[in-house]
Every structure is written in C-alpha cells, then in structure tokens.
XYZ file of C-alpha atoms in Angstrom:
714
model
C 20.744 14.903 146.564
C 17.208 15.249 146.279
C 14.431 14.004 148.444
C 10.928 13.509 146.951
C 8.042 12.748 149.219
C 4.660 11.907 148.603
C 2.026 14.322 150.392
C -1.127 12.838 148.785
C -4.278 13.990 151.163
C -2.007 16.400 153.273
C -1.826 18.973 151.089
C -4.309 22.044 151.483
C -4.730 25.095 149.361
C -5.903 28.565 150.658
C -7.609 31.171 148.455
C -6.420 34.196 150.628
C -3.130 35.957 151.104
C -0.497 35.699 153.773
C -2.300 38.550 155.478
C -5.689 37.432 155.950
C -4.158 33.748 156.869
C -2.555 35.406 159.864
C -5.673 36.873 161.248
C -7.710 35.011 163.932
C -10.829 34.568 161.898
C -13.448 32.102 160.662
C -11.652 30.271 157.772
C -13.807 29.253 154.911
C -11.304 29.280 152.256
C -9.554 26.176 152.854
C -9.392 23.350 150.818
C -7.901 19.841 150.674
C -5.957 19.232 147.229
C -6.769 15.793 145.306
C -4.774 14.089 143.296
C -1.338 12.353 143.264
C 0.777 15.064 145.208
C 4.513 15.038 145.836
C 7.179 17.793 147.039
C 10.795 17.615 145.917
C 13.638 19.738 147.599
C 17.132 19.736 147.197
C 18.037 18.167 150.521
C 14.871 17.668 152.795
C 15.054 20.643 154.752
C 13.265 23.673 153.659
C 14.768 27.142 154.856
C 13.091 30.406 154.748
C 12.514 31.770 151.160
C 13.869 28.540 149.667
C 12.374 27.721 146.083
C 10.750 24.156 145.863
C 8.533 21.842 143.608
C 5.174 20.891 144.348
C 3.865 18.562 141.763
C -0.047 17.528 141.374
C -1.133 14.856 139.088
C 2.366 15.332 137.341
C 1.855 19.137 136.676
C 4.982 20.831 138.615
C 4.429 24.139 140.003
C 7.641 26.316 141.637
C 6.690 27.063 145.263
C 8.621 29.406 147.736
C 8.546 28.122 151.266
C 7.594 31.120 153.552
C 7.825 29.636 157.250
C 6.046 27.157 159.580
C 2.532 28.050 160.751
C 1.122 26.653 163.747
C -2.749 25.982 163.918
C -5.039 26.044 166.966
C -8.563 24.988 165.891
C -11.678 25.699 167.878
C -15.061 24.388 168.097
C -16.245 27.702 167.975
C -15.402 31.555 167.139
C -15.165 34.371 169.710
C -18.025 34.551 172.049
C -17.811 37.333 174.470
C -14.112 37.214 173.689
C -13.656 33.859 174.361
C -13.034 31.202 171.886
C -14.340 27.679 172.144
C -13.054 24.243 173.117
C -9.744 23.572 171.548
C -10.013 20.581 169.059
C -6.118 20.458 168.300
C -3.239 21.902 166.847
C -0.811 21.065 164.008
C 2.075 22.522 162.084
C 2.210 23.231 158.717
C 4.717 24.083 155.968
C 3.422 27.486 154.049
C 3.906 27.640 150.339
C 3.604 30.459 148.133
C 3.043 30.203 144.620
C 1.721 32.252 141.425
C -1.817 30.657 142.100
C -1.972 31.145 145.793
C -0.844 29.579 148.848
C -0.225 25.773 149.880
C 0.072 24.440 153.358
C 1.656 21.112 153.985
C 0.476 19.584 157.214
C 1.880 15.888 157.683
C -0.340 14.961 160.325
C -3.653 16.674 158.640
C -5.649 19.434 159.718
C -7.720 19.036 163.106
C -10.017 21.588 161.897
C -12.974 21.808 159.119
C -13.771 25.000 156.883
C -15.983 27.406 159.061
C -14.455 26.916 162.442
C -12.333 29.394 164.218
C -8.597 28.935 164.024
C -5.652 30.985 165.574
C -2.681 30.991 163.423
C 0.874 32.307 164.054
C 3.535 32.032 161.397
C 7.272 31.855 162.122
C 9.022 33.065 159.137
C 12.635 31.993 160.345
C 11.959 28.540 161.118
C 12.973 25.674 158.699
C 10.713 22.525 158.141
C 12.152 19.228 158.056
C 10.267 17.055 155.069
C 9.594 14.153 157.171
C 6.296 12.305 156.298
C 4.693 8.855 157.257
C 4.013 8.343 154.150
C 6.469 6.471 151.567
C 9.254 8.728 150.432
C 11.941 9.073 147.728
C 15.566 9.797 148.494
C 17.879 10.692 145.458
C 21.549 10.712 146.219
C 24.056 12.447 144.613
C 27.535 11.661 142.404
C 29.323 11.440 145.485
C 29.581 9.079 148.444
C 26.232 8.635 149.816
C 25.238 6.935 153.255
C 21.081 6.670 153.593
C 20.677 4.718 156.840
C 17.023 4.357 156.863
C 15.978 3.799 160.195
C 14.451 5.301 163.288
C 16.520 7.014 166.252
C 18.218 10.542 167.165
C 20.965 11.808 165.315
C 21.551 13.936 162.563
C 21.173 14.522 158.963
C 23.640 15.910 156.679
C 23.790 16.860 153.027
C 26.648 17.304 150.290
C 28.299 14.872 147.921
C 29.277 12.895 151.119
C 25.638 12.630 151.763
C 24.369 10.626 154.993
C 20.667 10.064 156.082
C 20.423 8.771 159.258
C 18.367 9.009 162.750
C 14.975 10.393 161.876
C 12.102 10.107 164.037
C 9.053 7.772 163.596
C 6.638 8.701 160.369
C 9.840 10.166 158.837
C 10.293 9.266 155.129
C 13.279 7.189 156.134
C 11.019 4.996 157.900
C 13.303 3.217 159.800
C 12.754 0.004 160.913
C 9.373 0.434 160.268
C 6.527 -0.301 157.589
C 7.543 2.575 155.250
C 7.549 1.465 151.477
C 10.663 3.760 150.723
C 12.493 4.602 147.195
C 15.917 5.473 147.330
C 18.264 6.254 144.655
C 21.766 6.522 145.092
C 23.189 7.870 141.652
C 26.999 7.967 141.514
C 29.828 7.665 144.271
C 30.230 4.724 146.707
C 26.824 4.346 148.647
C 25.771 2.766 151.928
C 21.807 2.382 151.948
C 19.926 0.445 154.371
C 16.260 0.810 153.525
C 14.595 -0.661 156.774
C 11.158 -2.528 156.587
C 8.546 -2.266 154.510
C 8.736 -3.051 150.564
C 11.401 -0.785 149.414
C 13.114 0.258 146.125
C 16.575 0.936 145.959
C 18.967 1.735 142.933
C 22.529 2.258 143.808
C 23.371 4.135 140.618
C 27.060 3.800 139.634
C 29.824 3.384 142.219
C 30.718 0.671 144.570
C 27.557 0.463 146.614
C 26.642 -1.139 149.999
C 22.745 -1.847 149.685
C 20.530 -3.560 152.259
C 16.642 -4.085 151.910
C 16.350 -5.540 155.411
C 12.775 -6.512 156.136
C 10.073 -6.171 153.409
C 9.747 -7.295 149.535
C 12.349 -5.070 148.126
C 13.624 -4.481 144.710
C 17.084 -3.543 144.542
C 19.720 -2.880 141.586
C 23.143 -2.398 142.037
C 23.688 -0.341 138.908
C 27.420 -0.003 137.785
C 30.324 -0.686 139.895
C 31.235 -3.488 142.337
C 28.511 -3.846 144.866
C 27.457 -5.705 147.992
C 23.827 -6.515 148.185
C 21.948 -7.856 150.874
C 18.025 -8.729 150.597
C 17.357 -9.433 153.912
C 14.172 -10.688 155.188
C 11.158 -11.189 152.467
C 10.578 -12.078 148.853
C 13.102 -9.687 147.238
C 14.255 -9.169 143.450
C 17.855 -8.358 143.253
C 19.728 -7.267 140.130
C 23.679 -6.787 140.486
C 23.947 -5.065 137.405
C 27.493 -4.019 135.770
C 30.690 -4.863 137.651
C 31.752 -7.838 140.234
C 28.988 -7.741 142.769
C 28.622 -9.922 145.977
C 24.959 -10.860 146.327
C 23.219 -12.324 149.094
C 19.239 -12.824 149.011
C 18.562 -13.427 152.885
C 15.520 -15.244 153.755
C 12.611 -15.455 151.812
C 11.788 -16.567 148.251
C 14.000 -14.135 146.255
C 14.950 -13.408 142.584
C 18.373 -12.917 141.766
C 19.995 -11.543 138.552
C 23.689 -11.109 138.885
C 24.248 -8.988 135.900
C 27.597 -8.462 133.667
C 30.854 -9.117 135.788
C 32.337 -11.689 137.817
C 29.538 -11.914 140.481
C 29.586 -13.998 143.774
C 26.367 -15.134 145.247
C 26.198 -16.199 149.042
C 23.703 -18.568 150.706
C 25.054 -19.988 153.892
C 22.393 -22.907 154.187
C 20.212 -21.538 156.622
C 17.820 -19.597 154.278
C 14.226 -20.868 153.942
C 13.286 -19.570 150.925
C 13.367 -21.173 147.477
C 15.070 -18.617 145.451
C 15.681 -18.338 141.916
C 19.187 -17.236 141.154
C 20.422 -16.491 137.290
C 23.920 -15.142 137.594
C 24.173 -14.192 133.845
C 27.421 -12.997 132.119
C 30.841 -13.222 133.723
C 32.878 -15.590 135.580
C 30.855 -16.017 138.372
C 30.745 -17.758 141.876
C 27.901 -19.440 143.767
C 29.122 -19.981 147.365
C 26.668 -22.464 148.840
C 26.037 -23.747 152.280
C 24.403 -27.272 152.848
C 20.577 -27.472 151.681
C 17.787 -29.784 152.673
C 14.998 -30.427 150.826
C 13.108 -27.664 152.619
C 15.773 -25.293 152.824
C 17.742 -23.648 149.995
C 17.425 -22.563 146.328
C 15.177 -23.735 143.956
C 17.409 -23.357 141.136
C 20.759 -21.318 140.217
C 21.730 -20.763 136.920
C 25.388 -19.674 136.232
C 24.657 -17.939 132.620
C 27.286 -17.207 130.259
C 31.358 -17.682 131.393
C 33.016 -19.962 133.533
C 30.887 -20.455 136.633
C 32.038 -21.679 139.833
C 29.780 -23.973 142.407
C 31.907 -23.033 146.176
C 31.035 -25.606 148.599
C 31.209 -23.318 152.186
C 30.795 -26.153 154.724
C 33.546 -27.796 156.914
C 32.226 -31.682 156.423
C 32.755 -33.944 153.986
C 31.630 -32.909 150.274
C 30.965 -34.690 147.558
C 29.841 -33.065 144.370
C 29.311 -34.771 140.659
C 28.454 -31.943 138.200
C 27.808 -34.949 135.884
C 24.897 -35.562 137.994
C 23.966 -32.228 139.693
C 23.821 -30.383 136.221
C 21.821 -31.298 133.156
C 20.716 -29.229 130.060
C 17.179 -28.949 131.757
C 18.258 -28.729 135.705
C 16.327 -32.315 136.044
C 19.040 -34.140 137.723
C 19.218 -36.654 140.595
C 20.161 -35.561 143.938
C 23.762 -35.363 144.704
C 24.798 -35.919 148.118
C 26.835 -33.147 149.631
C 28.219 -34.249 153.060
C 24.893 -35.981 154.999
C 22.505 -33.864 153.176
C 21.241 -33.991 149.440
C 21.824 -30.952 147.116
C 18.438 -30.727 145.519
C 18.752 -27.530 143.713
C 18.213 -27.473 140.213
C 21.894 -26.029 138.546
C 22.212 -24.850 134.951
C 25.378 -23.555 133.385
C 28.079 -24.342 135.913
C 31.464 -25.724 134.773
C 33.565 -25.155 138.012
C 33.768 -26.772 141.808
C 35.549 -25.222 144.701
C 35.641 -27.579 147.684
C 36.321 -26.580 151.229
C 38.804 -28.058 153.925
C 36.926 -31.332 154.357
C 37.771 -34.557 152.515
C 36.146 -33.462 149.163
C 34.968 -35.716 146.490
C 34.638 -33.471 143.189
C 33.973 -34.760 139.490
C 33.377 -32.609 136.793
C 31.523 -33.276 133.539
C 32.598 -33.066 129.627
C 32.765 -29.465 129.883
C 36.274 -27.626 130.627
C 36.250 -27.740 134.455
C 37.985 -26.188 137.104
C 38.245 -28.161 140.552
C 39.652 -27.033 143.657
C 40.146 -29.049 146.600
C 41.362 -27.006 149.412
C 42.392 -28.862 152.429
C 41.571 -32.328 153.197
C 42.160 -35.483 151.470
C 40.571 -34.908 148.447
C 39.137 -36.891 145.291
C 39.223 -34.873 141.911
C 38.392 -36.333 138.316
C 37.773 -33.922 135.521
C 35.876 -36.213 133.352
C 36.118 -34.706 129.581
C 37.103 -31.516 128.360
C 40.433 -29.225 129.097
C 40.336 -29.282 132.855
C 42.096 -27.448 135.543
C 42.576 -29.363 138.850
C 43.874 -28.149 142.068
C 44.132 -30.361 144.989
C 45.431 -28.040 147.463
C 46.918 -29.315 151.128
C 46.149 -32.792 151.873
C 47.132 -36.105 150.235
C 44.877 -35.849 147.288
C 44.088 -37.888 144.236
C 43.597 -36.360 140.943
C 42.455 -37.619 137.511
C 42.320 -35.366 134.547
C 40.622 -37.665 132.207
C 40.300 -37.025 128.724
C 41.357 -33.517 127.361
C 44.336 -31.423 127.680
C 44.325 -30.868 131.582
C 46.477 -28.806 133.865
C 46.784 -30.658 137.256
C 48.249 -29.318 140.552
C 48.636 -31.562 143.353
C 49.563 -28.862 145.888
C 50.971 -29.691 149.193
C 50.908 -33.470 150.582
C 51.489 -37.001 149.039
C 49.364 -36.888 145.841
C 48.667 -39.344 143.205
C 47.802 -37.837 139.959
C 46.909 -39.402 136.444
C 46.665 -37.114 133.547
C 44.440 -39.316 131.430
C 44.369 -38.982 127.710
C 45.468 -35.934 125.757
C 48.486 -33.278 126.344
C 48.445 -32.668 129.865
C 50.624 -30.443 132.404
C 51.335 -31.921 135.743
C 52.919 -30.166 138.756
C 52.963 -32.503 142.021
C 53.904 -29.720 143.821
C 55.356 -30.123 147.478
C 55.568 -33.889 148.721
C 56.320 -37.206 147.525
C 53.874 -37.798 144.778
C 53.159 -40.118 142.192
C 52.787 -38.555 138.858
C 51.223 -40.461 135.634
C 50.829 -38.505 132.481
C 48.656 -41.342 130.803
C 48.391 -40.942 126.846
C 49.379 -37.953 125.214
C 52.333 -35.538 125.104
C 52.516 -34.554 128.787
C 54.780 -32.081 130.494
C 55.608 -32.965 134.019
C 56.680 -29.171 135.708
C 59.233 -29.036 138.588
C 59.250 -25.957 140.719
C 62.066 -26.813 143.169
C 64.377 -29.432 144.190
C 62.398 -29.767 147.659
C 58.891 -30.327 145.527
C 60.690 -33.045 143.454
C 61.852 -35.014 146.499
C 60.658 -38.329 146.375
C 58.353 -37.764 143.317
C 57.696 -40.713 141.139
C 57.081 -39.580 137.278
C 55.559 -42.088 134.866
C 55.267 -40.530 131.578
C 53.476 -42.863 129.360
C 51.457 -46.001 128.850
C 53.870 -48.051 127.355
C 54.805 -49.685 123.858
C 51.188 -49.797 122.420
C 50.565 -45.786 122.778
C 51.376 -44.526 119.327
C 51.258 -40.856 120.264
C 52.768 -40.632 123.944
C 55.519 -38.155 123.872
C 56.497 -37.099 127.632
C 58.822 -34.498 129.254
C 60.130 -32.987 132.304
C 60.432 -29.599 132.578
C 63.120 -28.136 134.702
C 63.153 -24.657 133.407
C 62.226 -23.112 136.836
C 65.402 -24.595 138.115
C 69.371 -23.234 137.971
C 71.115 -24.950 135.162
C 73.725 -26.379 137.329
C 71.651 -27.708 140.087
C 71.094 -31.042 139.145
C 72.057 -34.060 137.286
C 70.171 -36.328 135.066
C 71.154 -40.127 135.275
C 69.090 -41.990 132.480
C 69.163 -45.488 131.076
C 66.976 -46.806 127.986
C 63.491 -47.748 129.224
C 62.912 -51.203 127.675
C 59.243 -51.041 128.337
C 58.875 -48.004 126.175
C 60.977 -47.967 123.125
C 62.765 -44.588 122.472
C 62.218 -43.475 126.019
C 64.686 -43.509 129.048
C 64.194 -44.216 132.748
C 66.606 -42.874 135.330
C 66.631 -39.994 138.146
C 66.959 -36.211 138.464
C 69.610 -35.739 141.412
C 69.477 -32.465 142.869
C 72.835 -31.004 144.357
C 70.864 -30.623 147.441
C 70.337 -34.091 147.984
C 66.890 -34.624 146.692
C 65.913 -37.279 143.953
C 63.248 -37.379 141.330
C 62.486 -40.718 139.533
C 61.039 -40.761 136.338
C 60.382 -42.760 132.890
C 59.523 -41.977 129.392
C 61.073 -39.426 127.121
C 61.364 -39.427 123.093
C 63.721 -39.199 119.909
C 64.674 -36.014 118.319
C 66.412 -36.706 114.764
C 66.653 -36.522 111.174
C 66.274 -39.585 108.712
C 68.846 -40.876 106.109
C 68.849 -38.996 102.909
C 68.114 -35.469 104.772
C 70.285 -32.821 102.922
C 71.951 -30.637 105.067
C 73.261 -27.274 103.561
C 77.239 -26.968 104.664
C 79.935 -24.729 103.526
C 80.574 -27.387 100.660
C 76.835 -27.312 99.661
C 73.817 -29.651 100.575
C 75.372 -32.885 102.051
C 73.237 -35.927 103.290
C 73.043 -36.356 106.872
C 74.393 -39.697 106.700
C 77.603 -38.357 105.214
C 78.179 -35.487 107.570
C 81.266 -35.679 109.573
C 82.627 -34.345 112.758
C 83.900 -30.696 111.986
C 81.979 -29.942 108.703
C 80.714 -26.602 108.636
C 76.806 -26.271 108.621
C 74.955 -23.268 107.951
C 72.816 -22.152 110.843
C 70.218 -19.412 110.905
C 71.578 -17.311 113.435
C 75.358 -17.631 113.483
C 76.264 -18.836 110.201
C 78.633 -21.644 109.546
C 79.087 -23.575 112.702
C 81.063 -27.046 113.392
C 79.245 -30.124 114.176
C 80.800 -31.498 117.167
C 79.220 -34.902 117.563
C 76.978 -37.231 115.123
C 75.111 -40.610 116.266
C 72.660 -42.619 114.649
C 70.054 -45.225 115.435
C 68.617 -47.509 112.685
C 65.131 -49.050 113.118
C 63.869 -52.279 111.144
C 60.304 -53.730 110.323
C 60.165 -55.815 113.265
C 60.887 -52.844 115.787
C 58.429 -50.537 113.859
C 55.797 -53.048 113.607
C 56.114 -53.574 117.509
C 56.572 -49.938 118.426
C 54.540 -48.011 115.510
C 55.189 -44.408 117.648
C 58.838 -44.641 116.171
C 57.570 -44.467 112.470
C 58.719 -41.104 111.188
C 56.992 -37.960 109.911
C 57.053 -36.939 106.188
C 56.714 -33.278 105.480
C 55.856 -33.172 101.643
C 57.712 -30.702 99.588
C 56.019 -27.196 99.680
C 53.943 -28.140 102.627
C 55.332 -25.669 104.790
C 54.912 -22.832 102.641
C 57.273 -20.868 100.045
C 58.507 -24.011 98.461
C 59.895 -25.281 101.522
C 60.935 -27.892 102.203
C 62.105 -28.259 98.307
C 61.742 -32.354 98.389
C 60.017 -34.310 100.828
C 61.752 -34.161 104.265
C 61.337 -36.991 107.104
C 62.260 -36.543 110.347
C 61.147 -38.260 113.770
C 58.049 -37.185 115.483
C 59.545 -34.978 118.276
C 61.968 -33.401 115.569
C 60.913 -29.504 115.987
C 60.177 -27.731 112.698
C 60.538 -23.713 112.530
C 57.077 -22.010 112.328
C 57.231 -18.218 111.457
C 53.848 -16.785 111.084
C 51.565 -13.491 112.180
C 49.086 -16.484 113.669
C 52.299 -17.399 116.167
C 53.469 -14.000 116.657
C 49.600 -13.445 117.740
C 49.310 -16.290 119.842
C 52.914 -16.575 121.661
C 53.958 -12.682 121.201
C 57.167 -14.047 119.247
C 57.064 -14.291 115.329
C 59.089 -17.768 115.282
C 58.385 -20.734 117.646
C 59.719 -24.651 117.432
C 56.847 -26.908 116.915
C 57.368 -30.833 117.144
C 56.751 -32.565 113.609
C 54.001 -34.760 115.278
C 52.184 -31.773 116.252
C 51.831 -30.713 112.585
C 50.094 -33.885 111.282
C 46.939 -33.122 109.722
C 47.842 -30.147 107.785
C 48.154 -30.586 104.085
C 51.181 -32.564 103.100
C 52.248 -33.336 106.747
C 51.642 -37.219 107.754
C 52.915 -40.207 109.491
C 54.775 -42.508 107.331
C 52.469 -45.501 108.261
C 54.103 -47.915 105.508
C 57.748 -47.017 107.045
C 59.655 -50.639 107.256
C 62.923 -49.083 108.186
C 64.310 -46.103 109.193
C 67.839 -44.908 110.169
C 67.532 -41.702 112.330
C 70.887 -39.301 112.797
C 71.459 -36.477 115.839
C 73.594 -33.662 114.956
C 74.820 -31.729 117.808
C 76.804 -28.275 117.722
C 78.190 -26.217 120.723
C 74.523 -24.987 121.363
C 71.064 -25.499 120.000
C 70.741 -24.289 116.312
C 68.496 -23.819 113.599
C 70.061 -25.529 110.215
C 68.442 -26.421 106.958
C 67.284 -29.516 106.014
C 65.991 -29.839 102.348
C 65.888 -26.463 102.633
C 63.533 -26.277 105.664
C 64.396 -24.618 108.833
C 64.622 -27.271 111.901
C 66.604 -27.696 114.987
C 69.676 -29.613 115.765
C 70.032 -32.060 118.639
C 68.525 -29.593 121.769
C 70.534 -30.952 124.873
C 67.981 -29.733 127.138
C 66.806 -31.207 130.775
C 65.723 -34.144 129.019
C 67.598 -34.275 125.874
C 69.773 -37.316 126.165
C 66.629 -39.400 125.790
C 67.178 -39.329 122.371
C 70.253 -41.464 122.092
C 71.717 -44.786 123.234
C 73.737 -45.343 126.254
C 76.949 -45.672 124.512
C 76.065 -42.372 122.770
C 75.148 -40.162 125.822
C 78.539 -41.432 127.318
C 80.024 -40.011 124.606
C 78.506 -37.067 124.524
C 79.219 -36.478 128.206
C 82.673 -37.179 127.691
C 82.789 -34.203 124.861
C 80.646 -31.945 126.813
C 81.754 -32.800 130.666
C 79.628 -29.633 131.517
C 76.728 -30.056 129.653
C 74.364 -29.158 132.540
C 75.596 -25.844 132.586
C 76.297 -25.166 129.033
C 74.329 -22.616 127.171
C 73.526 -25.675 124.929
C 70.715 -26.079 127.565
C 68.914 -22.876 126.129
C 66.158 -23.463 123.106
C 67.427 -21.482 120.476
C 63.780 -20.287 119.990
C 60.608 -20.364 122.080
C 58.872 -23.931 122.574
C 55.410 -23.687 123.867
C 54.746 -26.038 126.589
C 51.003 -26.406 126.052
C 50.125 -28.877 123.751
C 46.600 -27.486 123.492
C 47.931 -23.963 122.326
C 49.974 -25.888 119.544
C 46.905 -27.374 118.912
C 44.921 -24.354 118.353
C 47.924 -22.733 116.350
C 47.461 -25.477 113.928
C 43.923 -25.268 113.808
C 44.165 -21.613 113.016
C 46.649 -22.019 110.058
C 44.522 -24.859 108.663
C 41.201 -22.708 108.926
C 42.821 -19.338 107.299
C 44.968 -21.364 104.804
C 48.208 -19.659 106.114
C 51.643 -21.169 105.447
C 53.616 -22.305 108.583
C 56.782 -20.058 107.163
C 56.270 -16.639 105.502
C-alpha cells in the first residue's frame, strides 16, 4: 500500500548542507517551495534512511529521509549570549536530495528568513505523514481495512492493511472536513472515508465502501461490493459484479454497472436520487415514498430487473401504470402513499408480507407475493407468478406463464396460451384457461382438495391440457375418469392417492391414428384398421412386438362441426425430412411425432424428443385438416410405450401415462384395465422418449427449425 499526501505550502527548501543546518545561527537560506507538491511513501511512516518521492508540479525527485528536526524560532539572535523572545516551535521531516535539502513542516514554520533559530535533528526518529490537508491512500492487492476517523489507536501495513485512529489533522481526516482520495486496489477492502468530499475506488475484490458525510465519488470496481454513500450528494458506481448499493441521504446519482445489483432505499431518504442499474438482473428494493421523499427516477437498464417493496403494509403496484417508455406515468398507489418515482426498464415486482396487489404489463414479468392475501396478475408476456404464503388469487393473462400458488387456499387462472400451474399446498382451484396447460402435482398432500379445470369448453379449438404426476411414485395413486361431456375428447374424474388425498379434475385429449395409416409389421405395411391383437409390429427400440389392444373412435360431420378441435392434423409426404412420411400421415392433434435434430439436442440435451402434432402446425406441409367431415381414430397399445413406423414416419403408440386413459371411451378403459390390472405400476407408464413439458420451449424449437430451414428428422 502507498500513501500520497498533498504538502503544498508546507515544503521548504534549504540551500545549505546538513552541518550548517544544525548550527545555531541566522538562517538566510530557507525558501518556501511553490507549486503542486506531494510526498509519496510506501506506508505513510518514514524511517531513517528510507527513500521516498517528492513531486513538484508533476516532476518526481528521489529523496532520502534523514530524520526529524525540531525548530525553535526567536525574534533576535544572540545578544550577550542570550537569544531573543521565543516565537514558536515546529517539527519537520528532513529530506536529502541530489539538489539539496527539503523540509516538510505540517504546521508551517513560525520563523522567517533572517531570524535566529535553534535546530536539533534526531536521525533515529520516524515521521508519520499525517497532514491536515486532503490525502490519498493507496491500498494493496491484499485485504485492506481503511477506516478514516479520529481517535486513539494504531496503523498497520502489509497485504492485510489497516488504517485507523489517526489524530486530528491527519491525511485520514477522520469524521472531519478533509477531502480524501482512497484507492483499495485488489483484495476485499473496507474503506470509510469520513466527512468531506471524498473519492473512493475499491478496485478489484469484494469491498465494503462508505463515503460517510460529504459529496463523495465512490467506485466499487470489479467484485461483489457493498457501497453506502452516506449523507451528501454522492456519485456511486458499482462497477462489475453483484453489488449492493445504498445512496443514503442527499441527491445521489447511482450507476449499478455490470452484474446483478441491488439498490436499497428505506423510504426515509430525503434526496431525489437518480438511479441507473444498467446491465444485469437487478433489484431495486424500495420503501414507501411521498412526493417529497424518495428517488426521482430509477432505471433498471438491461436484464430482467425487479422492484422489491420493502414494507409491511398493504402495497398495490401496477407496472402498467408506474412504468412507461418515457417514465411519465401517473402515480401508483403503494399502501397509503403514492409512488411518484419515474421508473424505466423494470419487468418484475417482489412484494412483502402485506396483502399485495401486483400487476404486470405486456413484458415477461415475474411477480412474487410473499406472505399475505395477494392478488397477482401477469398481463401479457410469458410471466412467472408466485403467490407465496396466504390465500392468493393469481391470473397469468396472455402468454405462456408459470404460476405457483404456494401455501394457502389459492385461486389460479392460467389465461391464454400454454401455462404450467402448480397450486402448492392447500385446497386450490386451478383453471388452465385456453392453451395447452400442464398442472403439476408435487405431492399427495399438495393435491388434497384441489380442483383442476383444464380448459374453456367446446368452443376452444386449441386447448389440450394434462396433469403431471411424474413427481410421485407410480403406484401411489389411482385415476378414476369418465367422459367430460362439456369438453369432447376430454375426461373428468378424480386422482385418488393411497394416503387418502383426492384431486378432482376435468379436461384431457386424444392420442391416436386415423384410418388408412400404414403400420410396418412382420407381414409388411398394414392399414391400422386391419391390425389385430397379436400382430407383430416393428418398433424402433425392441424390434417386433405384439399388439396387446386396439381401440377406435369414429367422429362424423356433426360432431366435428360442433367440436372443431377434434379435427385431425395432416403431415404431408416428406414434411418431416428425409422422405418421411412416405405419404400423407393423418393423426389426432395430441399424437406425438419423433423429432431428431441438432436443435433438439441443444435445447433439451437429448437428440430425440416426442412432440404433439398440433405443435408442429405452421411448418411447411403440416396443417389442421379444416375440411375434414369425418375421421376414425385408432389406438394401439403394447406392453410398454413404443416408437412405431406409420407411413414410414416414427410415431408413438398409445401412452398409458398418468392421464393416458383420457383418449378412449369408458368401455375401452374398462377393457384396458382388465387386460392390464397393474397398469398404474407398469413400465408402460414411462415415456419411451423425452416429452417436453413447456409449450414455450416447444414453440421455440419449431421456430428455430423453420428459421434455419432444418428438417425435423435427420
């Protein structure tokens, strides 16, 4: 560590030598050195014969510290062997250079040229560089502790440097009016600048920096820093790393810099701060502000940024009102006060333990309710909502949302698009809305008393919902279902858990082939409607396997017109790539097709996945058969889930997963259960390939294939 101090006006030159300096005589050879002058030393304590640097107007000169001189100045020389009246005393550090002698007297000389002076030089004494002027402290690459205040104590040097407890008038200034400049460099430094308009640079490392009183300029540098501006109008830059910044009182300007930063304001700061959190996923943790208290503006910058309400009373926060492109939004009520700060580039809201009302905007928002009875609304975009504890009401709105109820009796509505919904603990009412929604059950205890409503009824042509029980043991529950007449092709019923809990549900879809599809068997291609139980069908993984069960369901013009979501998907010849299928393939919407591509591997870490046919619509040659006036769907069941070849395309057989029996009539379900009485615990419950759960990811997969003109099978 090095210490640099400003000695302007307190450095004196002497044109004589050390011998003459020690004489008791009239000294006409002193001169006050003018210019910008500083002394730099390794640690701030001068030892005899130590070499240091004196800089005059930017020109450095090497100097050797000789010792400490004590000067007594008199108003006249010897008269009859007696000196005149003592004018004063002072101490000075004596330096010898190639051009002469310099004396640094922190308090100035009480004598002038031509007056008598007695001088004594102690060549064994050290000298502490502790001026009353502003100073500069340089840290080391180690862990420095620079505590700039007045008081008794000590000062240590080394890579674990500590600067503390210097007397009034030292370069460390204390809680006084000195304007200090302090550099931490590497290491995890602790720096407190005291009063005055200070400059602090933490350098690299995880630093703790405090400007205290005064208009300070603080830079955290690289590392995970904690920065407090204190009183005064401060300028703070977090730099790189995940920093925690608080401006304190005063009109502060704050820049978060790179990294996921947190800015703290408790609502009592009287200054109108300007805060720009810049890059990273930042958090602005705010208390309650009145028109006269609080920041003027907060800019989240790039990244997914969060407003966190740090309070314990009711908080209502609407990003759609509080946040506009130009920041000129109407006031937003936050509890009993108005939040009048201009907000820019925030996407998320973190509530508190009060009864929060949190409303997102058209962006991809994240809303956390914490404790309390909260109301969360995502608005547009692919949102994440978490109610936390309490009896919450959550609405995803438009977009593919992830919604978590947490503990409590929650009411959740997924809204439009493909949502993932987890009610958590408590007897929840869960509605998917439109879109292909997934209801996740983490435990039987969480599911107790839940009511799951999959879709929005027969007028919705895109809704295809499922319950995900994959987190539970295969044999720990039983599905009891009947046809849901309000949503053709879907089921209603209960999931009964061995430990006594019950979940009630409605809504599921069909997975089957259309008549005319050729299935590869040991006898060659055979139309699906001509297959018989026991036929040997070629599977991708296990060769020829016997058909265990076949079922079918015919839909006529009237039913298809009334329920258009039952219309099939046509995959045109060659649409999957590599000449597959060899001729048009017609399947139900939820029949899964094997996708094998580099894109799939990059997105899901597996090269092969199964994707529902409806998800592929929009790619060249894949479309809904809108003009279909009738269709007959067939289901083929093996001992386990298989990949078979349909018109040469790789497709799935009937998958008897947790909600698999939704695809067949009540008589067919009874027949399957008679054939497979232990179906809930069989390996048939395991999918033969990965089935992505998030609709947004599948949508992105399809978009990437289309954009890059890549085949689904390669």
